[in-house]
Amino acid sequence: MRIAIDGPAGSGKSTIGAALARALGYLYFDTGVMYRAVTIAALRRGIPLDEESVVTEISRNVLIEVRPPTPAENDGRQNTVLLDGEDVTWDMRTPAVDASVSIPSAYRGVREAMVDQQRRIAAGGNLVMVGRDIGTVVLPRAEVKIYLTATVEERAMRRHNELLARGRQSDYELVLSSMKERDRLDSERAESPLRRAPDAIRIDSTGLSPEEALEACLSVVRDRQRPATRPA
Ligand code: DC
């Protein structure tokens, strides 16, 4: 079974997606890390992000590897992300990357390169894949589709608390305005905008604990696993 989870930044997709995959014994894959890796690759080469053809070329040539953390890397990360062999797991979670990642993600060529790889990863089945366009574009025939959301204020507060927990400086009002801007860019772009697939179940995690949100997702999966009952 392939489980697609989409939703805006901070809706709990990664936490809940990873927990759901653990509960089911499935592979977990967060597609956001790929767009973040391309953004870092361009920034490190000093390429202005509005140079679409150069950024697209980079996305076709970088090697992005995602693997479970080794015991030595056990610092709260869900996965280790390597960009051309270098560990960029935390470098890709900075406010600077948050503020610029929507630019490369809007380019058609970048998306094509990423979606190709994502479909290959999903071909083995039994996985939870999270992102913005999984149920609509990457895996339109996924057996389970969930659209996870929450109010922008709650999502910003979660991101703010995550940054503080990692010992970073954070200002809630700045996180909130950056998140509103990213929501706008992700949902208004022409290529694969963030939107709920018509057949996705919407779960609003506002005010829910991670355990409650996980339970809501598990119950969607259980409903799908139950054989359809026919009227006698
Ligand atoms: O889920 P995230 O915040 O790590 O995603 C970072 C950015 O990547 C997000 O602002 C939009 C983009 N993205 C995308 O366009 N499509 C996806 N499937 C996943 C992420």
PDB file of C-alpha atoms and ligand atoms in Angstrom:
ATOM      1  CA  MET A   1       0.000   0.000   0.000  1.00  0.00           C
ATOM      2  CA  ARG A   2       1.226   3.500  -0.830  1.00  0.00           C
ATOM      3  CA  ILE A   3       0.224   6.267   1.559  1.00  0.00           C
ATOM      4  CA  ALA A   4       0.433   9.846   0.298  1.00  0.00           C
ATOM      5  CA  ILE A   5       0.433  12.662   2.864  1.00  0.00           C
ATOM      6  CA  ASP A   6       0.309  16.247   1.646  1.00  0.00           C
ATOM      7  CA  GLY A   7      -0.169  19.538   3.433  1.00  0.00           C
ATOM      8  CA  PRO A   8       1.344  22.938   4.186  1.00  0.00           C
ATOM      9  CA  ALA A   9       4.598  23.564   6.081  1.00  0.00           C
ATOM     10  CA  GLY A  10       4.397  22.702   9.769  1.00  0.00           C
ATOM     11  CA  SER A  11       1.192  20.677   9.511  1.00  0.00           C
ATOM     12  CA  GLY A  12       2.931  17.721  11.176  1.00  0.00           C
ATOM     13  CA  LYS A  13       3.478  15.717   7.969  1.00  0.00           C
ATOM     14  CA  SER A  14       7.014  14.612   8.841  1.00  0.00           C
ATOM     15  CA  THR A  15       6.356  13.722  12.484  1.00  0.00           C
ATOM     16  CA  ILE A  16       3.091  11.938  11.759  1.00  0.00           C
ATOM     17  CA  GLY A  17       4.294  10.423   8.477  1.00  0.00           C
ATOM     18  CA  ALA A  18       7.381   8.934  10.135  1.00  0.00           C
ATOM     19  CA  ALA A  19       5.342   7.620  13.091  1.00  0.00           C
ATOM     20  CA  LEU A  20       2.770   6.119  10.733  1.00  0.00           C
ATOM     21  CA  ALA A  21       5.504   4.381   8.719  1.00  0.00           C
ATOM     22  CA  ARG A  22       7.014   3.000  11.952  1.00  0.00           C
ATOM     23  CA  ALA A  23       3.625   1.728  13.139  1.00  0.00           C
ATOM     24  CA  LEU A  24       3.013  -0.054   9.826  1.00  0.00           C
ATOM     25  CA  GLY A  25       6.589  -1.217   9.195  1.00  0.00           C
ATOM     26  CA  TYR A  26       6.664   0.858   5.981  1.00  0.00           C
ATOM     27  CA  LEU A  27       9.395   2.951   4.381  1.00  0.00           C
ATOM     28  CA  TYR A  28       9.090   6.677   5.143  1.00  0.00           C
ATOM     29  CA  PHE A  29      10.122   9.244   2.562  1.00  0.00           C
ATOM     30  CA  ASP A  30       9.930  13.033   2.970  1.00  0.00           C
ATOM     31  CA  THR A  31      10.090  14.610  -0.508  1.00  0.00           C
ATOM     32  CA  GLY A  32      10.637  18.122   0.936  1.00  0.00           C
ATOM     33  CA  VAL A  33      14.276  17.235   1.642  1.00  0.00           C
ATOM     34  CA  MET A  34      14.915  16.914  -2.100  1.00  0.00           C
ATOM     35  CA  TYR A  35      13.764  20.480  -2.855  1.00  0.00           C
ATOM     36  CA  ARG A  36      15.739  21.695   0.155  1.00  0.00           C
ATOM     37  CA  ALA A  37      18.873  19.881  -1.075  1.00  0.00           C
ATOM     38  CA  VAL A  38      18.594  21.494  -4.527  1.00  0.00           C
ATOM     39  CA  THR A  39      18.196  24.915  -2.863  1.00  0.00           C
ATOM     40  CA  ILE A  40      21.352  24.399  -0.773  1.00  0.00           C
ATOM     41  CA  ALA A  41      23.272  23.128  -3.787  1.00  0.00           C
ATOM     42  CA  ALA A  42      22.425  26.311  -5.739  1.00  0.00           C
ATOM     43  CA  LEU A  43      23.091  28.660  -2.792  1.00  0.00           C
ATOM     44  CA  ARG A  44      26.475  27.040  -2.117  1.00  0.00           C
ATOM     45  CA  ARG A  45      27.490  27.476  -5.740  1.00  0.00           C
ATOM     46  CA  GLY A  46      26.519  31.154  -5.494  1.00  0.00           C
ATOM     47  CA  ILE A  47      23.837  30.738  -8.173  1.00  0.00           C
ATOM     48  CA  PRO A  48      20.997  33.294  -7.925  1.00  0.00           C
ATOM     49  CA  LEU A  49      17.849  31.215  -7.413  1.00  0.00           C
ATOM     50  CA  ASP A  50      15.977  33.103 -10.126  1.00  0.00           C
ATOM     51  CA  GLU A  51      18.315  31.603 -12.767  1.00  0.00           C
ATOM     52  CA  GLU A  52      15.864  28.862 -13.672  1.00  0.00           C
ATOM     53  CA  SER A  53      17.948  27.048 -16.286  1.00  0.00           C
ATOM     54  CA  VAL A  54      21.062  26.862 -14.101  1.00  0.00           C
ATOM     55  CA  VAL A  55      19.103  25.771 -11.022  1.00  0.00           C
ATOM     56  CA  THR A  56      17.316  23.140 -13.133  1.00  0.00           C
ATOM     57  CA  GLU A  57      20.638  21.853 -14.451  1.00  0.00           C
ATOM     58  CA  ILE A  58      21.908  21.555 -10.872  1.00  0.00           C
ATOM     59  CA  SER A  59      18.799  19.584  -9.851  1.00  0.00           C
ATOM     60  CA  ARG A  60      19.528  17.067 -12.617  1.00  0.00           C
ATOM     61  CA  ASN A  61      23.128  16.587 -11.584  1.00  0.00           C
ATOM     62  CA  VAL A  62      23.246  16.595  -7.778  1.00  0.00           C
ATOM     63  CA  LEU A  63      23.239  13.316  -5.912  1.00  0.00           C
ATOM     64  CA  ILE A  64      20.707  13.336  -3.074  1.00  0.00           C
ATOM     65  CA  GLU A  65      20.821  10.339  -0.739  1.00  0.00           C
ATOM     66  CA  VAL A  66      18.436   9.759   2.158  1.00  0.00           C
ATOM     67  CA  ARG A  67      19.164   7.012   4.669  1.00  0.00           C
ATOM     68  CA  PRO A  68      18.376   6.126   8.301  1.00  0.00           C
ATOM     69  CA  PRO A  69      20.746   7.770  10.816  1.00  0.00           C
ATOM     70  CA  THR A  70      23.673   5.712  12.110  1.00  0.00           C
ATOM     71  CA  PRO A  71      23.970   5.418  15.954  1.00  0.00           C
ATOM     72  CA  ALA A  72      26.670   8.147  15.865  1.00  0.00           C
ATOM     73  CA  GLU A  73      24.269  10.521  14.065  1.00  0.00           C
ATOM     74  CA  ASN A  74      21.465  10.017  16.556  1.00  0.00           C
ATOM     75  CA  ASP A  75      20.683  13.699  17.305  1.00  0.00           C
ATOM     76  CA  GLY A  76      16.917  13.737  16.840  1.00  0.00           C
ATOM     77  CA  ARG A  77      17.009  13.571  13.027  1.00  0.00           C
ATOM     78  CA  GLN A  78      14.506  11.306  11.234  1.00  0.00           C
ATOM     79  CA  ASN A  79      16.877  10.603   8.365  1.00  0.00           C
ATOM     80  CA  THR A  80      20.317  11.602   7.214  1.00  0.00           C
ATOM     81  CA  VAL A  81      20.384  13.564   3.966  1.00  0.00           C
ATOM     82  CA  LEU A  82      23.584  13.588   1.921  1.00  0.00           C
ATOM     83  CA  LEU A  83      24.151  16.077  -0.869  1.00  0.00           C
ATOM     84  CA  ASP A  84      26.951  14.840  -3.116  1.00  0.00           C
ATOM     85  CA  GLY A  85      28.169  12.810  -0.140  1.00  0.00           C
ATOM     86  CA  GLU A  86      28.064  15.664   2.406  1.00  0.00           C
ATOM     87  CA  ASP A  87      25.705  15.564   5.398  1.00  0.00           C
ATOM     88  CA  VAL A  88      23.292  18.513   5.007  1.00  0.00           C
ATOM     89  CA  THR A  89      20.538  17.204   7.302  1.00  0.00           C
ATOM     90  CA  TRP A  90      20.498  20.250   9.580  1.00  0.00           C
ATOM     91  CA  ASP A  91      21.872  22.823   7.118  1.00  0.00           C
ATOM     92  CA  MET A  92      18.679  22.401   5.117  1.00  0.00           C
ATOM     93  CA  ARG A  93      16.483  23.316   8.108  1.00  0.00           C
ATOM     94  CA  THR A  94      17.605  26.930   8.547  1.00  0.00           C
ATOM     95  CA  PRO A  95      15.266  29.945   8.179  1.00  0.00           C
ATOM     96  CA  ALA A  96      17.362  31.003   5.122  1.00  0.00           C
ATOM     97  CA  VAL A  97      16.497  27.757   3.319  1.00  0.00           C
ATOM     98  CA  ASP A  98      12.861  27.985   4.533  1.00  0.00           C
ATOM     99  CA  ALA A  99      12.677  31.433   2.945  1.00  0.00           C
ATOM    100  CA  SER A 100      14.144  30.421  -0.436  1.00  0.00           C
ATOM    101  CA  VAL A 101      13.096  26.797  -1.069  1.00  0.00           C
ATOM    102  CA  SER A 102       9.813  27.810  -2.738  1.00  0.00           C
ATOM    103  CA  ILE A 103      11.753  29.345  -5.654  1.00  0.00           C
ATOM    104  CA  PRO A 104      13.463  26.181  -7.018  1.00  0.00           C
ATOM    105  CA  SER A 105      10.338  24.131  -6.145  1.00  0.00           C
ATOM    106  CA  ALA A 106       8.307  26.192  -8.592  1.00  0.00           C
ATOM    107  CA  TYR A 107      10.482  25.283 -11.617  1.00  0.00           C
ATOM    108  CA  ARG A 108       9.022  22.670 -13.948  1.00  0.00           C
ATOM    109  CA  GLY A 109      12.385  21.070 -14.798  1.00  0.00           C
ATOM    110  CA  VAL A 110      13.354  20.796 -11.133  1.00  0.00           C
ATOM    111  CA  ARG A 111      10.016  19.141 -10.342  1.00  0.00           C
ATOM    112  CA  GLU A 112      10.363  16.695 -13.225  1.00  0.00           C
ATOM    113  CA  ALA A 113      13.806  15.616 -12.001  1.00  0.00           C
ATOM    114  CA  MET A 114      12.550  15.171  -8.418  1.00  0.00           C
ATOM    115  CA  VAL A 115       9.253  13.453  -9.306  1.00  0.00           C
ATOM    116  CA  ASP A 116      11.096  10.912 -11.466  1.00  0.00           C
ATOM    117  CA  GLN A 117      13.249   9.898  -8.513  1.00  0.00           C
ATOM    118  CA  GLN A 118      10.267   9.901  -6.137  1.00  0.00           C
ATOM    119  CA  ARG A 119       8.278   7.520  -8.357  1.00  0.00           C
ATOM    120  CA  ARG A 120      11.260   5.193  -8.525  1.00  0.00           C
ATOM    121  CA  ILE A 121      11.510   5.195  -4.728  1.00  0.00           C
ATOM    122  CA  ALA A 122       7.773   4.481  -4.415  1.00  0.00           C
ATOM    123  CA  ALA A 123       7.804   1.642  -6.938  1.00  0.00           C
ATOM    124  CA  GLY A 124       8.619  -0.876  -4.195  1.00  0.00           C
ATOM    125  CA  GLY A 125       5.271  -0.119  -2.460  1.00  0.00           C
ATOM    126  CA  ASN A 126       4.593  -0.155   1.295  1.00  0.00           C
ATOM    127  CA  LEU A 127       5.688   3.375   1.960  1.00  0.00           C
ATOM    128  CA  VAL A 128       4.520   6.653   3.414  1.00  0.00           C
ATOM    129  CA  MET A 129       5.531   9.532   1.150  1.00  0.00           C
ATOM    130  CA  VAL A 130       5.011  13.115   2.327  1.00  0.00           C
ATOM    131  CA  GLY A 131       5.099  16.408   0.427  1.00  0.00           C
ATOM    132  CA  ARG A 132       2.832  18.868  -1.394  1.00  0.00           C
ATOM    133  CA  ASP A 133       1.900  17.034  -4.614  1.00  0.00           C
ATOM    134  CA  ILE A 134       2.124  13.345  -3.716  1.00  0.00           C
ATOM    135  CA  GLY A 135      -1.603  12.578  -3.949  1.00  0.00           C
ATOM    136  CA  THR A 136      -2.150  14.901  -6.915  1.00  0.00           C
ATOM    137  CA  VAL A 137       0.909  14.347  -9.145  1.00  0.00           C
ATOM    138  CA  VAL A 138       3.560  11.915  -7.871  1.00  0.00           C
ATOM    139  CA  LEU A 139       1.268   9.014  -6.872  1.00  0.00           C
ATOM    140  CA  PRO A 140      -2.217   9.875  -8.126  1.00  0.00           C
ATOM    141  CA  ARG A 141      -3.218   6.229  -7.662  1.00  0.00           C
ATOM    142  CA  ALA A 142      -1.957   5.907  -4.068  1.00  0.00           C
ATOM    143  CA  GLU A 143      -4.227   3.604  -2.052  1.00  0.00           C
ATOM    144  CA  VAL A 144      -4.447   6.098   0.849  1.00  0.00           C
ATOM    145  CA  LYS A 145      -4.334   9.885   0.548  1.00  0.00           C
ATOM    146  CA  ILE A 146      -4.305  12.196   3.536  1.00  0.00           C
ATOM    147  CA  TYR A 147      -4.292  15.993   3.492  1.00  0.00           C
ATOM    148  CA  LEU A 148      -2.895  17.133   6.834  1.00  0.00           C
ATOM    149  CA  THR A 149      -3.380  20.724   7.863  1.00  0.00           C
ATOM    150  CA  ALA A 150      -3.554  23.112  10.870  1.00  0.00           C
ATOM    151  CA  THR A 151      -4.006  26.856  11.359  1.00  0.00           C
ATOM    152  CA  VAL A 152      -1.014  28.926  10.229  1.00  0.00           C
ATOM    153  CA  GLU A 153      -0.570  30.274  13.789  1.00  0.00           C
ATOM    154  CA  GLU A 154      -0.277  26.762  15.219  1.00  0.00           C
ATOM    155  CA  ARG A 155       2.081  25.656  12.437  1.00  0.00           C
ATOM    156  CA  ALA A 156       4.305  28.690  13.009  1.00  0.00           C
ATOM    157  CA  MET A 157       4.369  28.050  16.764  1.00  0.00           C
ATOM    158  CA  ARG A 158       5.461  24.427  16.156  1.00  0.00           C
ATOM    159  CA  ARG A 159       8.280  25.556  13.836  1.00  0.00           C
ATOM    160  CA  HIS A 160       9.334  28.277  16.324  1.00  0.00           C
ATOM    161  CA  ASN A 161       9.472  25.710  19.167  1.00  0.00           C
ATOM    162  CA  GLU A 162      11.457  23.274  16.985  1.00  0.00           C
ATOM    163  CA  LEU A 163      14.071  25.956  16.288  1.00  0.00           C
ATOM    164  CA  LEU A 164      14.335  26.846  20.003  1.00  0.00           C
ATOM    165  CA  ALA A 165      14.613  23.149  20.919  1.00  0.00           C
ATOM    166  CA  ARG A 166      17.591  22.879  18.558  1.00  0.00           C
ATOM    167  CA  GLY A 167      19.225  25.815  20.368  1.00  0.00           C
ATOM    168  CA  ARG A 168      18.605  28.273  17.473  1.00  0.00           C
ATOM    169  CA  GLN A 169      17.390  31.837  17.872  1.00  0.00           C
ATOM    170  CA  SER A 170      13.816  32.332  16.754  1.00  0.00           C
ATOM    171  CA  ASP A 171      11.237  35.104  16.624  1.00  0.00           C
ATOM    172  CA  TYR A 172       7.644  33.834  16.420  1.00  0.00           C
ATOM    173  CA  GLU A 173       6.361  36.805  14.382  1.00  0.00           C
ATOM    174  CA  LEU A 174       9.112  36.314  11.768  1.00  0.00           C
ATOM    175  CA  VAL A 175       8.448  32.568  11.561  1.00  0.00           C
ATOM    176  CA  LEU A 176       4.731  33.327  11.135  1.00  0.00           C
ATOM    177  CA  SER A 177       5.227  35.804   8.293  1.00  0.00           C
ATOM    178  CA  SER A 178       7.725  33.530   6.531  1.00  0.00           C
ATOM    179  CA  MET A 179       5.272  30.629   6.799  1.00  0.00           C
ATOM    180  CA  LYS A 180       2.407  32.706   5.384  1.00  0.00           C
ATOM    181  CA  GLU A 181       4.608  33.671   2.458  1.00  0.00           C
ATOM    182  CA  ARG A 182       5.651  30.042   1.833  1.00  0.00           C
ATOM    183  CA  ASP A 183       1.984  28.921   1.987  1.00  0.00           C
ATOM    184  CA  ARG A 184       1.182  31.560  -0.622  1.00  0.00           C
ATOM    185  CA  LEU A 185       4.053  30.600  -2.951  1.00  0.00           C
ATOM    186  CA  ASP A 186       3.444  26.836  -2.585  1.00  0.00           C
ATOM    187  CA  SER A 187      -0.284  27.108  -3.308  1.00  0.00           C
ATOM    188  CA  GLU A 188      -0.236  29.792  -6.004  1.00  0.00           C
ATOM    189  CA  ARG A 189       2.560  28.398  -8.196  1.00  0.00           C
ATOM    190  CA  ALA A 190       1.616  27.130 -11.654  1.00  0.00           C
ATOM    191  CA  GLU A 191       3.487  23.793 -11.419  1.00  0.00           C
ATOM    192  CA  SER A 192       1.927  21.219  -9.068  1.00  0.00           C
ATOM    193  CA  PRO A 193       0.597  23.690  -6.496  1.00  0.00           C
ATOM    194  CA  LEU A 194      -0.210  22.534  -2.984  1.00  0.00           C
ATOM    195  CA  ARG A 195      -3.811  21.391  -3.007  1.00  0.00           C
ATOM    196  CA  ARG A 196      -5.912  18.608  -1.582  1.00  0.00           C
ATOM    197  CA  ALA A 197      -6.533  15.755  -4.030  1.00  0.00           C
ATOM    198  CA  PRO A 198     -10.310  15.312  -4.435  1.00  0.00           C
ATOM    199  CA  ASP A 199     -10.041  11.801  -2.943  1.00  0.00           C
ATOM    200  CA  ALA A 200      -7.756  12.771  -0.021  1.00  0.00           C
ATOM    201  CA  ILE A 201      -9.080  12.661   3.548  1.00  0.00           C
ATOM    202  CA  ARG A 202      -8.544  15.999   5.287  1.00  0.00           C
ATOM    203  CA  ILE A 203      -7.236  15.877   8.851  1.00  0.00           C
ATOM    204  CA  ASP A 204      -6.939  19.125  10.812  1.00  0.00           C
ATOM    205  CA  SER A 205      -4.258  18.669  13.477  1.00  0.00           C
ATOM    206  CA  THR A 206      -4.933  22.033  15.195  1.00  0.00           C
ATOM    207  CA  GLY A 207      -5.086  21.326  18.923  1.00  0.00           C
ATOM    208  CA  LEU A 208      -4.274  17.625  18.449  1.00  0.00           C
ATOM    209  CA  SER A 209      -1.270  15.984  20.110  1.00  0.00           C
ATOM    210  CA  PRO A 210       1.040  14.025  17.770  1.00  0.00           C
ATOM    211  CA  GLU A 211      -0.463  10.821  19.210  1.00  0.00           C
ATOM    212  CA  GLU A 212      -4.005  11.982  18.402  1.00  0.00           C
ATOM    213  CA  ALA A 213      -3.039  13.026  14.874  1.00  0.00           C
ATOM    214  CA  LEU A 214      -1.318   9.657  14.352  1.00  0.00           C
ATOM    215  CA  GLU A 215      -4.431   7.844  15.569  1.00  0.00           C
ATOM    216  CA  ALA A 216      -6.570   9.829  13.110  1.00  0.00           C
ATOM    217  CA  CYS A 217      -4.249   8.773  10.248  1.00  0.00           C
ATOM    218  CA  LEU A 218      -4.164   5.147  11.403  1.00  0.00           C
ATOM    219  CA  SER A 219      -7.930   5.025  11.399  1.00  0.00           C
ATOM    220  CA  VAL A 220      -7.968   6.229   7.747  1.00  0.00           C
ATOM    221  CA  VAL A 221      -5.519   3.431   6.883  1.00  0.00           C
ATOM    222  CA  ARG A 222      -7.568   0.812   8.779  1.00  0.00           C
ATOM    223  CA  ASP A 223     -10.731   1.888   6.950  1.00  0.00           C
ATOM    224  CA  ARG A 224      -8.927   1.386   3.656  1.00  0.00           C
ATOM    225  CA  GLN A 225      -7.624  -2.047   4.703  1.00  0.00           C
ATOM    226  CA  ARG A 226     -11.093  -3.264   5.706  1.00  0.00           C
ATOM    227  CA  PRO A 227     -12.661  -5.230   2.844  1.00  0.00           C
ATOM    228  CA  ALA A 228     -15.657  -3.414   1.382  1.00  0.00           C
ATOM    229  CA  THR A 229     -18.867  -4.871   2.785  1.00  0.00           C
ATOM    230  CA  ARG A 230     -21.619  -5.516   0.311  1.00  0.00           C
ATOM    231  CA  PRO A 231     -25.283  -5.163   1.193  1.00  0.00           C
ATOM    232  CA  ALA A 232     -26.942  -8.627   1.507  1.00  0.00           C
TER     233      ALA A 232
HETATM  234  O1   DC B   1       7.943  19.938   3.574  1.00  0.00           O
HETATM  235  P1   DC B   1       9.076  20.972   3.575  1.00  0.00           P
HETATM  236  O2   DC B   1       8.729  22.214   4.354  1.00  0.00           O
HETATM  237  O3   DC B   1      10.377  20.413   3.985  1.00  0.00           O
HETATM  238  O4   DC B   1       9.205  21.394   2.027  1.00  0.00           O
HETATM  239  C1   DC B   1      10.103  22.384   1.614  1.00  0.00           C
HETATM  240  C2   DC B   1       9.604  23.023   0.335  1.00  0.00           C
HETATM  241  O5   DC B   1       9.723  22.107  -0.744  1.00  0.00           O
HETATM  242  C3   DC B   1       8.165  23.501   0.334  1.00  0.00           C
HETATM  243  O6   DC B   1       8.059  24.849   0.698  1.00  0.00           O
HETATM  244  C4   DC B   1       7.701  23.291  -1.071  1.00  0.00           C
HETATM  245  C5   DC B   1       8.624  22.239  -1.618  1.00  0.00           C
HETATM  246  N1   DC B   1       7.997  20.938  -1.818  1.00  0.00           N
HETATM  247  C6   DC B   1       7.315  20.747  -2.981  1.00  0.00           C
HETATM  248  O7   DC B   1       7.169  21.682  -3.764  1.00  0.00           O
HETATM  249  N2   DC B   1       6.806  19.525  -3.277  1.00  0.00           N
HETATM  250  C7   DC B   1       6.944  18.501  -2.423  1.00  0.00           C
HETATM  251  N3   DC B   1       6.445  17.304  -2.752  1.00  0.00           N
HETATM  252  C8   DC B   1       7.632  18.687  -1.194  1.00  0.00           C
HETATM  253  C9   DC B   1       8.136  19.933  -0.911  1.00  0.00           C
END
